[in-house]
Amino acid sequence: VPWARAQNDAHDRLVVLTQQLDRSAGVVQNRAAIGKAHTALVAEMSTLRGRFPVAADAQQFRLEAQRGIEQLTRTSGMNLRMFDWIMDGRLPDAGLAYGRVKLNLTGTMASAARLQGEIEGGLPNVMIRESQLNLRTPATATADMPVDLTMTADVFYRAGVP
């Protein structure tokens, strides 16, 4: 019985080794196609990274981003009560860094919708993580009713020399 188990174990190891060799042979045989796909992927990633601004100085970038978001809030008709950078982070695999910001705003339902649309459509490097809309009079929801909006967003950038 131990001899039969040893034979089965050896067989299983040989099956795994054969599968590994088959995969390796497939990689060697498809080397050109894999290289071409890798080159296309690198080019696509470069294009995608292009939508994120390069920031040599993170503090200066944060200040510029804050000014831009504050400008959007004003043009949308919202009043900014609080703007707070709550954390910084990095996504090393993507080559990106980000700052997380919390916004507290007041305005009308229509201006809150306009602001969220302008941020999502006009700032491709900003991702809204959370949006909480508090209706002051929830019984009647109209476009001009007053609301409080609390938003958490990540502002992404590429760290480096522009």
XYZ file of C-alpha atoms in Angstrom:
162
model
C 0.000 0.000 0.000
C 2.792 2.554 0.721
C 4.310 1.705 -2.635
C 0.978 2.441 -4.404
C 0.689 5.818 -2.582
C 4.230 6.703 -3.617
C 3.372 5.831 -7.216
C 0.234 8.023 -7.074
C 2.210 10.923 -5.529
C 4.886 10.613 -8.215
C 2.188 10.547 -10.900
C 0.555 13.700 -9.471
C 3.925 15.502 -9.393
C 4.585 14.507 -13.004
C 1.150 15.773 -14.091
C 1.815 19.146 -12.435
C 5.288 19.330 -13.984
C 3.878 18.476 -17.428
C 1.268 21.245 -17.095
C 3.966 23.748 -16.104
C 6.109 22.728 -19.077
C 3.119 23.037 -21.419
C 2.435 26.570 -20.145
C 6.103 27.496 -20.524
C 6.162 26.140 -24.063
C 3.018 28.167 -24.818
C 4.692 31.327 -23.535
C 7.765 30.707 -25.684
C 5.662 29.940 -28.762
C 3.530 33.076 -28.262
C 6.401 35.365 -27.276
C 5.788 37.793 -30.155
C 2.046 38.087 -29.460
C 2.677 38.525 -25.733
C 5.287 41.216 -26.410
C 2.913 43.032 -28.757
C 0.104 42.889 -26.179
C 2.475 44.177 -23.479
C 3.541 47.101 -25.675
C -0.113 47.957 -26.369
C -0.895 47.760 -22.643
C 2.005 50.079 -21.749
C 0.825 52.595 -24.366
C -2.760 52.429 -23.071
C -1.624 52.894 -19.458
C 0.443 55.905 -20.509
C -2.625 57.417 -22.171
C -4.768 56.766 -19.106
C -2.162 58.270 -16.755
C -2.168 61.395 -18.914
C -5.507 62.480 -17.422
C -3.843 62.838 -14.021
C -1.792 66.011 -13.572
C 1.878 65.784 -12.662
C 2.746 67.499 -9.386
C 6.340 68.202 -8.418
C 5.182 69.647 -5.095
C 2.248 67.912 -3.382
C 1.427 70.924 -1.194
C 1.281 73.269 -4.174
C -0.884 70.762 -6.052
C -3.276 70.533 -3.088
C -3.581 74.317 -2.986
C -4.327 74.506 -6.727
C -6.820 71.632 -6.515
C -8.546 73.300 -3.559
C -8.855 76.565 -5.487
C -10.309 74.732 -8.491
C -12.889 72.876 -6.408
C -13.814 76.062 -4.538
C -14.309 77.818 -7.892
C -16.613 75.001 -9.069
C -18.675 75.287 -5.894
C -19.149 79.011 -6.438
C -20.100 78.676 -10.122
C -22.585 75.909 -9.306
C -24.322 78.100 -6.721
C -23.254 76.174 -3.617
C -21.760 77.779 -0.499
C -18.661 76.059 0.840
C -18.736 75.806 4.640
C -15.772 73.472 5.140
C -12.912 72.151 3.002
C -10.653 69.707 4.834
C -7.833 67.528 3.514
C -8.274 64.422 5.654
C -5.587 62.062 4.352
C -2.951 61.383 1.711
C -2.341 58.079 -0.006
C -0.393 56.352 -2.754
C -1.268 53.776 -5.392
C 2.224 52.567 -6.314
C 1.040 50.003 -8.877
C -0.724 52.769 -10.810
C 2.010 55.360 -10.238
C -0.470 57.724 -8.589
C -0.860 59.590 -5.328
C -4.006 61.187 -3.959
C -5.365 63.483 -1.322
C -8.744 62.810 0.251
C -10.889 65.858 0.905
C -14.104 66.352 2.833
C -16.453 69.144 1.739
C -19.422 70.531 3.614
C -21.703 72.703 1.467
C -25.100 74.402 1.500
C -27.296 75.425 -1.378
C -30.297 74.227 -3.320
C -31.075 70.753 -4.603
C -30.471 71.931 -8.186
C -27.105 73.502 -7.354
C -26.020 70.343 -5.475
C -26.829 68.208 -8.535
C -25.049 70.705 -10.799
C -21.935 70.673 -8.581
C -21.722 66.895 -8.500
C -22.106 66.758 -12.284
C -19.458 69.430 -12.803
C -16.972 67.676 -10.527
C -17.514 64.266 -12.109
C -17.589 65.621 -15.671
C -15.096 68.450 -15.451
C -12.408 67.085 -13.154
C -11.324 63.669 -14.451
C -8.724 63.302 -11.688
C -11.327 63.710 -8.912
C -13.382 60.721 -7.762
C -16.307 61.296 -5.425
C -16.214 58.539 -2.822
C -19.225 59.536 -0.787
C -21.992 62.068 -1.151
C -24.612 62.717 1.523
C -27.502 65.059 0.825
C -29.555 66.256 3.790
C -32.930 67.754 2.977
C -34.025 70.414 5.412
C -37.699 69.789 4.616
C -37.931 66.205 3.331
C -41.717 66.304 2.825
C -41.439 68.446 -0.302
C -38.518 67.877 -2.643
C -38.177 70.662 -5.194
C -35.226 71.912 -7.225
C -34.968 75.149 -5.241
C -35.312 73.677 -1.761
C -32.358 74.249 0.611
C -30.040 71.299 1.236
C -26.819 70.464 3.043
C -24.291 68.409 1.078
C -21.353 66.536 2.565
C -18.936 65.078 0.056
C -15.772 63.013 0.346
C -13.571 62.920 -2.751
C -10.128 61.706 -3.790
C -7.982 64.061 -5.877
C -5.450 62.009 -7.862
C -2.126 63.163 -9.304
C 1.180 61.803 -10.547
C 4.055 62.648 -8.240
C 7.130 63.767 -10.117
C 8.644 66.477 -12.225
C 6.232 67.994 -14.785
